[in-house]
Short mmCIF file of C-alpha atoms in Angstrom, two decimals:
data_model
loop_
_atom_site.label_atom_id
_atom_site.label_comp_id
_atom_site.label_asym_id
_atom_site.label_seq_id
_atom_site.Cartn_x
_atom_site.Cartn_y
_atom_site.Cartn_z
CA UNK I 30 186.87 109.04 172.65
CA UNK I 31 189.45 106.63 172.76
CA UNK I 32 189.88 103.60 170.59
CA UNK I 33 188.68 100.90 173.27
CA UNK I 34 185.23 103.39 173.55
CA UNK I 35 184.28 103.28 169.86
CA UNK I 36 185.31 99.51 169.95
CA UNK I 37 182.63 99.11 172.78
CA UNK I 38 179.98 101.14 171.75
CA UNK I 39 180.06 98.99 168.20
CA UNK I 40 179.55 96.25 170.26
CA UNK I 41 176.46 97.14 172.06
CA UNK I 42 174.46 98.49 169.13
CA UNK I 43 174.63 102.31 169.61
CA UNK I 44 174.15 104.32 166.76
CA UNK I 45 174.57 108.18 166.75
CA UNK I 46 171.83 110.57 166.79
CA UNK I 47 173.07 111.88 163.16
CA UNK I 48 174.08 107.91 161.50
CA UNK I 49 172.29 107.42 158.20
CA UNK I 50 171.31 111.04 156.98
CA UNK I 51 173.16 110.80 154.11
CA UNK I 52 170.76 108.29 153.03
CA UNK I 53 167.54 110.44 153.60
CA UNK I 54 165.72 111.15 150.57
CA UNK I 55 165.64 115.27 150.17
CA UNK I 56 162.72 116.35 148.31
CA UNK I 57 162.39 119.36 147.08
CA UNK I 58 159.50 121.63 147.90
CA UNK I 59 160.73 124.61 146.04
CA UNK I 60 157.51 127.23 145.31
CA UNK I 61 159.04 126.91 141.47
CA UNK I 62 158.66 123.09 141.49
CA UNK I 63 154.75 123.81 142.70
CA UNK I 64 154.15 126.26 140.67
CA UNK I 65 155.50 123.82 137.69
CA UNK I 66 153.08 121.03 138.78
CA UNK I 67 150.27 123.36 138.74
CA UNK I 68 151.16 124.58 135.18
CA UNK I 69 150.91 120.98 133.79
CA UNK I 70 147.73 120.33 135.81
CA UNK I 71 146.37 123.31 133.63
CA UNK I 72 147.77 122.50 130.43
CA UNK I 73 146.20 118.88 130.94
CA UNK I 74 142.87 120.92 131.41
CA UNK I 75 143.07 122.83 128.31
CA UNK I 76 144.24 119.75 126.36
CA UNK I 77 141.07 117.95 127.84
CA UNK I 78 138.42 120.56 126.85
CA UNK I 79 140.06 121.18 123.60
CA UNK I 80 140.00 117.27 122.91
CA UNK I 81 135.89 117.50 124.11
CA UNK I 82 135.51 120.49 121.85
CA UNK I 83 136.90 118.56 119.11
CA UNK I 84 134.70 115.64 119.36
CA UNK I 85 131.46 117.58 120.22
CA UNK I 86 132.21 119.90 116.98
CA UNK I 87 133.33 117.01 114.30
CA UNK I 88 130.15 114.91 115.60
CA UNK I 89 127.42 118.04 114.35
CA UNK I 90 129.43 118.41 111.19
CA UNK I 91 129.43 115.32 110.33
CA UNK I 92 126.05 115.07 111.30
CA UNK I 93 124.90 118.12 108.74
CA UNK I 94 126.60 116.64 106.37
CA UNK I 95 124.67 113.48 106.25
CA UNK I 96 121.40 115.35 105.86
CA UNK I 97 122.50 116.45 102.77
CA UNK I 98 124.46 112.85 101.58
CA UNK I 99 123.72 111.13 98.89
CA UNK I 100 125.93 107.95 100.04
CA UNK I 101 124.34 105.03 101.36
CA UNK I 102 124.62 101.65 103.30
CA UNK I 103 121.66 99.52 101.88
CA UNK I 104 120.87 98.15 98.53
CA UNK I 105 117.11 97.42 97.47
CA UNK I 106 117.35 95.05 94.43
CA UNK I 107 113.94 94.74 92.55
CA UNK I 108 112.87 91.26 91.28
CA UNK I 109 110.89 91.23 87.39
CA UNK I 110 107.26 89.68 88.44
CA UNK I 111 104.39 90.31 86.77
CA UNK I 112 102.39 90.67 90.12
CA UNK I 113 104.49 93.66 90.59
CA UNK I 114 104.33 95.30 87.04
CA UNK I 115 100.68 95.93 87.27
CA UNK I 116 99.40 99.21 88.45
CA UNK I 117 96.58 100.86 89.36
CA UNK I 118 94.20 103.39 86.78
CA UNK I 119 95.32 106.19 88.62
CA UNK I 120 99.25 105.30 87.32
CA UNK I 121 97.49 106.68 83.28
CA UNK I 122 99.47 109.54 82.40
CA UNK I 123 97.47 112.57 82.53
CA UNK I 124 98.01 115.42 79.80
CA UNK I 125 96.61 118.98 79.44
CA UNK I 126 93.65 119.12 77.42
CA UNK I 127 94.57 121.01 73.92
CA UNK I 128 91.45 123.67 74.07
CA UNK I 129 91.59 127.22 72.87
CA UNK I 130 94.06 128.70 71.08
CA UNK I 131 96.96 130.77 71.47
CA UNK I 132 97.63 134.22 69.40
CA UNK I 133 100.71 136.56 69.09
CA UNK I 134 103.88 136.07 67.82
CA UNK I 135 106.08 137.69 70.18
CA UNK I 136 108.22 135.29 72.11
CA UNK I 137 106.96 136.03 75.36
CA UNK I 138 104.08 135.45 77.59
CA UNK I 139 101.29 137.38 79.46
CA UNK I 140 99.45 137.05 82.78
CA UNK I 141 95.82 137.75 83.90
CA UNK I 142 93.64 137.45 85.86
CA UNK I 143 90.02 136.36 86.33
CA UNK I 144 87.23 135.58 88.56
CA UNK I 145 88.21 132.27 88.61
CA UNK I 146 91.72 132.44 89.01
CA UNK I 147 94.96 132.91 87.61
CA UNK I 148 95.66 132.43 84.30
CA UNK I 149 99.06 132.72 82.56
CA UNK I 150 99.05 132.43 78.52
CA UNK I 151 101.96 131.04 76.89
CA UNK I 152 102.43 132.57 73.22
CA UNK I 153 105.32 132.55 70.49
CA UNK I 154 107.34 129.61 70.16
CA UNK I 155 108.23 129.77 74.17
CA UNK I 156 105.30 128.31 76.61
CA UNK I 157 104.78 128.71 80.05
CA UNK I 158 103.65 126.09 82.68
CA UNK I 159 100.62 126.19 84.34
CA UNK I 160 98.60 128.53 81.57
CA UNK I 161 95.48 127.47 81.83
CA UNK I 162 92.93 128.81 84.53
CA UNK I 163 93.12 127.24 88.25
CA UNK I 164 89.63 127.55 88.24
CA UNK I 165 88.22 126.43 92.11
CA UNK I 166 91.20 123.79 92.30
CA UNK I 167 92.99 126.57 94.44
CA UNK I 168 91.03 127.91 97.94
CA UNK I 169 93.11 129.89 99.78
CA UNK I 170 94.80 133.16 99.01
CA UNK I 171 97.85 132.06 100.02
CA UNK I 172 98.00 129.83 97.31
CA UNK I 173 97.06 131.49 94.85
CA UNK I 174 99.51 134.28 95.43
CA UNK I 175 102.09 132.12 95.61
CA UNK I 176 101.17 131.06 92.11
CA UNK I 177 101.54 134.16 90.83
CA UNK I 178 104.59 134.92 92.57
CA UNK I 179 106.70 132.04 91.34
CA UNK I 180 104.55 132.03 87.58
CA UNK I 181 105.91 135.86 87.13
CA UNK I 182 109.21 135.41 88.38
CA UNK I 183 111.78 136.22 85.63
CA UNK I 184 114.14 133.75 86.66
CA UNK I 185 112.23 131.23 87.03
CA UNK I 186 110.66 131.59 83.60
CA UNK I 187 114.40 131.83 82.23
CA UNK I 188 114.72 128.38 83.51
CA UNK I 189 111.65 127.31 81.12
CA UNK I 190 111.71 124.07 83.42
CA UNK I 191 110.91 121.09 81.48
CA UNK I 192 109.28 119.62 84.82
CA UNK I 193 107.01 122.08 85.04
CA UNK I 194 105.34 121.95 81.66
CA UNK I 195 104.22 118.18 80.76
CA UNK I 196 101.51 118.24 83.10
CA UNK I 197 100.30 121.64 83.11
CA UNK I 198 101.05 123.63 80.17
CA UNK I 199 98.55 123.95 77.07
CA UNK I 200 101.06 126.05 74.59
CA UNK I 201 103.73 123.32 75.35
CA UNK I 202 101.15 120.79 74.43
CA UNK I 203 100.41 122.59 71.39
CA UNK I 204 104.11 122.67 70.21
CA UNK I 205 105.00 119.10 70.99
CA UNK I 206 101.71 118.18 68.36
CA UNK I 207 103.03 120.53 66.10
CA UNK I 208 106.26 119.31 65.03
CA UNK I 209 109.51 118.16 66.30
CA UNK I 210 111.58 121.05 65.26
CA UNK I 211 108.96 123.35 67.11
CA UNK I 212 110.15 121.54 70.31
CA UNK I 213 113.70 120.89 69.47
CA UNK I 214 113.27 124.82 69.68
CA UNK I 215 111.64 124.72 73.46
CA UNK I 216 114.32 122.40 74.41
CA UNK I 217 117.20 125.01 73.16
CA UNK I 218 116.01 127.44 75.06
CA UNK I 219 115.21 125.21 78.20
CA UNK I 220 118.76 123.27 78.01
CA UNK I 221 120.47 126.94 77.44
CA UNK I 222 119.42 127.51 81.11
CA UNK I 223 122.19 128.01 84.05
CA UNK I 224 121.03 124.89 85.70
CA UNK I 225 122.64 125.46 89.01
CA UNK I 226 120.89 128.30 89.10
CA UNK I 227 117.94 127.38 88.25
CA UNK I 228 118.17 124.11 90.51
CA UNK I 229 118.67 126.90 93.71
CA UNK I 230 115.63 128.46 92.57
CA UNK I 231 113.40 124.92 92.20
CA UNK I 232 114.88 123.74 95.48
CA UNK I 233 113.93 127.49 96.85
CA UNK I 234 110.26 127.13 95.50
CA UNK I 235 109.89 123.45 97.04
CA UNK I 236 110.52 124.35 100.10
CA UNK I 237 108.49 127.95 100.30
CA UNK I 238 105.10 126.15 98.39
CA UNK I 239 104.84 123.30 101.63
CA UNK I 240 104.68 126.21 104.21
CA UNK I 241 101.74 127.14 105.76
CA UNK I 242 102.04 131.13 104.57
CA UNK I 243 101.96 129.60 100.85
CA UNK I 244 100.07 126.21 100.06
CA UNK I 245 100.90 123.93 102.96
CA UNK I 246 97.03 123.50 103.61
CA UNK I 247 96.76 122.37 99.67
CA UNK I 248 99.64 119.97 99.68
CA UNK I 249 98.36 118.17 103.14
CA UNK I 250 94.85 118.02 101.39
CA UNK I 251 96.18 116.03 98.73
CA UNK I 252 95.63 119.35 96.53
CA UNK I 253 96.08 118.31 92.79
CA UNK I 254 97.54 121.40 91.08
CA UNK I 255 99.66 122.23 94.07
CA UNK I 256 101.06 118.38 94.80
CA UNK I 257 102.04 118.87 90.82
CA UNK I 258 103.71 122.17 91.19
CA UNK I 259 105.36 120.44 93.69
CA UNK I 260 106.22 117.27 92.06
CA UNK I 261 107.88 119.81 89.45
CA UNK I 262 109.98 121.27 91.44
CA UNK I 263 111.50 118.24 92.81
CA UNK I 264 111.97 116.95 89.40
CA UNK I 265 113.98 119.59 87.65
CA UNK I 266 117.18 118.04 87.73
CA UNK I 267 116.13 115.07 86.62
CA UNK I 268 113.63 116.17 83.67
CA UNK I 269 116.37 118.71 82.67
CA UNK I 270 119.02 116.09 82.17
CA UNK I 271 116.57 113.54 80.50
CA UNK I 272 115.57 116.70 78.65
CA UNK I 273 118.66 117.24 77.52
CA UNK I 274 120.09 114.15 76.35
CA UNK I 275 120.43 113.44 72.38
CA UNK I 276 120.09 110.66 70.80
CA UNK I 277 123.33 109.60 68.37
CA UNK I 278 122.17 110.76 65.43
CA UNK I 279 122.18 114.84 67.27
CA UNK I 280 118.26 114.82 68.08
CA UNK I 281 116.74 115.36 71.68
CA UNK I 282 115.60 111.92 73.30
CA UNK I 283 112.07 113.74 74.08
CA UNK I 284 111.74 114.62 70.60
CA UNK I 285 112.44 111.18 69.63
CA UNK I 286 110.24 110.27 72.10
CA UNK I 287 106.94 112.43 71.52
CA UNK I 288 107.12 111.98 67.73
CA UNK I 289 107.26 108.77 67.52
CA UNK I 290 103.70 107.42 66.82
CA UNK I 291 104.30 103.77 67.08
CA UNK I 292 105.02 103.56 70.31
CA UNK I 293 104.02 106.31 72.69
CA UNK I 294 105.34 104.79 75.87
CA UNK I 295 108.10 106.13 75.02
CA UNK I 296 107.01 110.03 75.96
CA UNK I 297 105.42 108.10 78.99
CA UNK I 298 108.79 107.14 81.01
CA UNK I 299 109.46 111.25 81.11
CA UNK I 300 106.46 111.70 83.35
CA UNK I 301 108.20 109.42 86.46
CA UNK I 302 109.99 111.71 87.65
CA UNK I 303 106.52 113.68 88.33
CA UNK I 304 105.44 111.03 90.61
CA UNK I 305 103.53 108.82 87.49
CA UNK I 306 104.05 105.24 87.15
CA UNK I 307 104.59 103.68 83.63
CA UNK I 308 101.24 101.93 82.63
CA UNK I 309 100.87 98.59 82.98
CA UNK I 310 101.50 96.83 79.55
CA UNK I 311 104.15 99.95 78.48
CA UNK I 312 106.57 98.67 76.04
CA UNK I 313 109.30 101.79 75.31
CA UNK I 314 111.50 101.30 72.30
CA UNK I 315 114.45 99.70 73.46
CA UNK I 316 116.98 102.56 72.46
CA UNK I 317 119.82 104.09 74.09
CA UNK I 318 117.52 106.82 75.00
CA UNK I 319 115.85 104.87 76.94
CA UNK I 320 118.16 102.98 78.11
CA UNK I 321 120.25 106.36 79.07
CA UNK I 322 117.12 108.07 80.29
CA UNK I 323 115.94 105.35 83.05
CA UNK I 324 120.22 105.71 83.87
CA UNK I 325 119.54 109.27 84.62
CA UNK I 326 116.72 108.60 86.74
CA UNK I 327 117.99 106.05 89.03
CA UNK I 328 120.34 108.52 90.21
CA UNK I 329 117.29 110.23 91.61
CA UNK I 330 115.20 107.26 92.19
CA UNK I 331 117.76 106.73 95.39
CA UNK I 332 116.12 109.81 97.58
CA UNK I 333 113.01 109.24 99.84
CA UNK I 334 111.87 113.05 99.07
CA UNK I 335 111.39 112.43 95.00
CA UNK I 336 108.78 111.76 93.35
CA UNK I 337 111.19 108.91 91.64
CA UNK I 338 111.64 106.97 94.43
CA UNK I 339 108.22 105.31 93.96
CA UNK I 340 108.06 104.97 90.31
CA UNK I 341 111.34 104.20 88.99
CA UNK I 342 111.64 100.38 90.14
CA UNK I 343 108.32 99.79 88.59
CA UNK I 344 109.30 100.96 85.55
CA UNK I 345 112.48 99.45 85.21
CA UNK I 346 110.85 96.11 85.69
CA UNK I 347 108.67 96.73 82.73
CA UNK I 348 111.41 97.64 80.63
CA UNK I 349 113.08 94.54 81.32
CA UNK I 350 110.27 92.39 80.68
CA UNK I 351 110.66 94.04 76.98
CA UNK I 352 114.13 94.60 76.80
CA UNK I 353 115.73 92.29 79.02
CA UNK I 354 117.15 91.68 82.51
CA UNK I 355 119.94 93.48 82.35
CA UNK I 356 118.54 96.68 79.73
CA UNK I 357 118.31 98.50 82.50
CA UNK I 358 119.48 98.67 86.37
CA UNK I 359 117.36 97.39 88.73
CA UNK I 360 119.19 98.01 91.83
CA UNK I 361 118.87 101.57 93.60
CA UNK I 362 121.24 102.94 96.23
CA UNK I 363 118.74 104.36 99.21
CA UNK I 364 119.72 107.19 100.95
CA UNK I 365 120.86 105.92 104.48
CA UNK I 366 120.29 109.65 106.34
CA UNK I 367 118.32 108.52 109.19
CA UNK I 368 120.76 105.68 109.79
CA UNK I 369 123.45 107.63 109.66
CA UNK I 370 121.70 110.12 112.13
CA UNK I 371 121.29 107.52 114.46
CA UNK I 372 124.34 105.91 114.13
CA UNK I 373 125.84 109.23 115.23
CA UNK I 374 123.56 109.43 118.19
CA UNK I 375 124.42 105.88 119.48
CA UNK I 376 128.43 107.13 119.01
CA UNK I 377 127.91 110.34 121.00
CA UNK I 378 127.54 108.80 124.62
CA UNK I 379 130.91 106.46 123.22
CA UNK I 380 132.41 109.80 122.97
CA UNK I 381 130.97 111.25 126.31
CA UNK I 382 132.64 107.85 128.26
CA UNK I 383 136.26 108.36 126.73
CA UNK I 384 135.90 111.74 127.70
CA UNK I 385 135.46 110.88 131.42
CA UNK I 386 138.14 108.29 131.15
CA UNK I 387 140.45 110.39 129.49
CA UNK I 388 139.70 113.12 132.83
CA UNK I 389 140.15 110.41 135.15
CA UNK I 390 143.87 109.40 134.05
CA UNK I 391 144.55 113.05 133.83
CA UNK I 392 143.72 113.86 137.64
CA UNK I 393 144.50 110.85 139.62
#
């Protein structure tokens, strides 16, 4: 094509059939660059489930772990009133009757039984809880056994649980009237105990004696000797420590306590962690037992499930009236469990909606 050809075909417009195609865009449709794509589609996947796995997983642990918590989002703050500091007759401390004797001199204890029950006999300087006979205040066979199973248990009488003996034990009765160095002696032996061991074996007990193959009929009826057995095992850290604590001249606070003549609320505050409320008109020394003992028990007095949780504010109020606002706290931490529970439930579907988001920029 000569030169006055091109110049004319310019002029009119034409184009050839092949103009422009080094401006196409070439995209590549290699089977390695699909196969790529599909490899990050599954990676994406993975990462996705692994990221709901994650999330499902760290929401039940942290949800077991709250059952078990001691930490907590609300305060309840007692105010001193005398409206409040009354109670009822049924807030009297109850003790074990001091009848009969007990013989032998060997530091250990025997078991037998009779047509009315069980009855375990503490002798020696050592007692036992629950020695006296359950007479009819025990119906079922279940019960009973379970009694006897936990009564002759070797480890649990190595634990020689404090909580288990100021309601219902005669021969500790008898020592504490005897003298102070016959209980400083009970103490030894009770303090000398592996208490996380023994703790394991109270929490054990307090769940097996609420089932209905042991004395879950009893403790719904409101049973007396079983709601006490019970309340004792619920209270052996907190009657162990308060147990244990000396005074600062080297004596045992509870020895202090039950010796001391002129004022016998004193032995009185060691029976709230059993579920009994101070008396009304209860003025305890104001000591650093005391003071030290009601410290111990607010650290309890903070779970629904102890016996402490109803009796400590009332007592602290009284104390104060005596002592003074600030002898001893008046503020408990409450256990926020449930909260937490449900605060983890209301999070979950929070979870669940990322989730879909989080597919939905993955796939579009």
């Amino acid at each position: 094509m000569n030169s006055s050809c091109v110049e004319s075909a310019r002029n009119s417009g034409y184009k050839p059939r092949n103009a422009g195609l080094g401006k196409r865009r070439i995209v590549n449709r290699s089977p390695l660059s699909h196969s790529n794509s599909q490899r990050s589609g599954t990676v994406r996947l993975r990462i996705l489930l692994l990221v709901l796995s994650v999330l499902l997983f760290s929401t039940g642990a942290f949800g077991q772990s709250t059952s078990t918590s001691s930490s907590s989002t609300s305060i309840v703050t007692s105010q001193a009133t005398s409206s409040k500091a009354s109670t009822s007759s049924s807030s009297s401390i109850t003790t074990v009757k001091a009848t009969g004797t007990s013989s032998s001199a060997a530091p250990t204890s025997t078991q037998k039984s009779t047509d009315e029950g069980t009855v375990v006999t503490g002798t020696g300087e050592l007692p036992v809880p629950f020695d006296t006979s359950m007479g009819k205040s025990i119906t079922s066979a279940t019960c009973s056994a379970f009694f006897t199973l936990f009564l002759g248990d070797p480890e649990f009488r190595k634990c020689l649980p404090l909580s288990a003996m100021l309601q219902n034990s005669k021969s500790f009765f008898d020592i504490t009237k005897k003298s102070g160095f016959a209980t400083t002696r009970v103490l030894d032996s009770s303090c000398s105990a592996d208490f996380a061991k023994c703790s394991t074996k109270m929490q054990y007990y307090a769940k097996e004696i609420r089932t209905d193959a042991r004395c879950g009929a009893e403790i719904a009826a409101k049973n007396q000797l079983a709601v006490q057995a019970y309340a004792a095992f619920l209270a052996y850290p907190a009657l162990f420590k308060a147990g244990c604590l000396k005074s600062d001249t080297g004596s045992y606070c509870y020895v202090d306590a039950v010796t001391n003549v002129t004022s016998p609320s004193d032995s009185h505050i060691y029976f709230l962690p059993l579920g009994i409320k101070l008396p009304g008109g209860s003025r305890p020394t104001c000591s650093s037992c005391t003071q030290e003992t009601m410290q111990i028990f607010q650290e309890y007095a903070g779970s629904s499930g102890q016996p402490l949780h109803n009796t400590y504010m009332p007592a602290a109020q009284l104390i104060n009236m005596a002592c003074g606002p600030q002898f001893v706290n008046t503020t408990v931490t409450v256990n926020s469990m449930a909260s937490n529970q449900k605060s983890i439930q209301s999070t979950l579907p929070i979870l669940l909606t990322f989730a879909v988001l989080l597919t939905t920029n993955f796939f579009l």
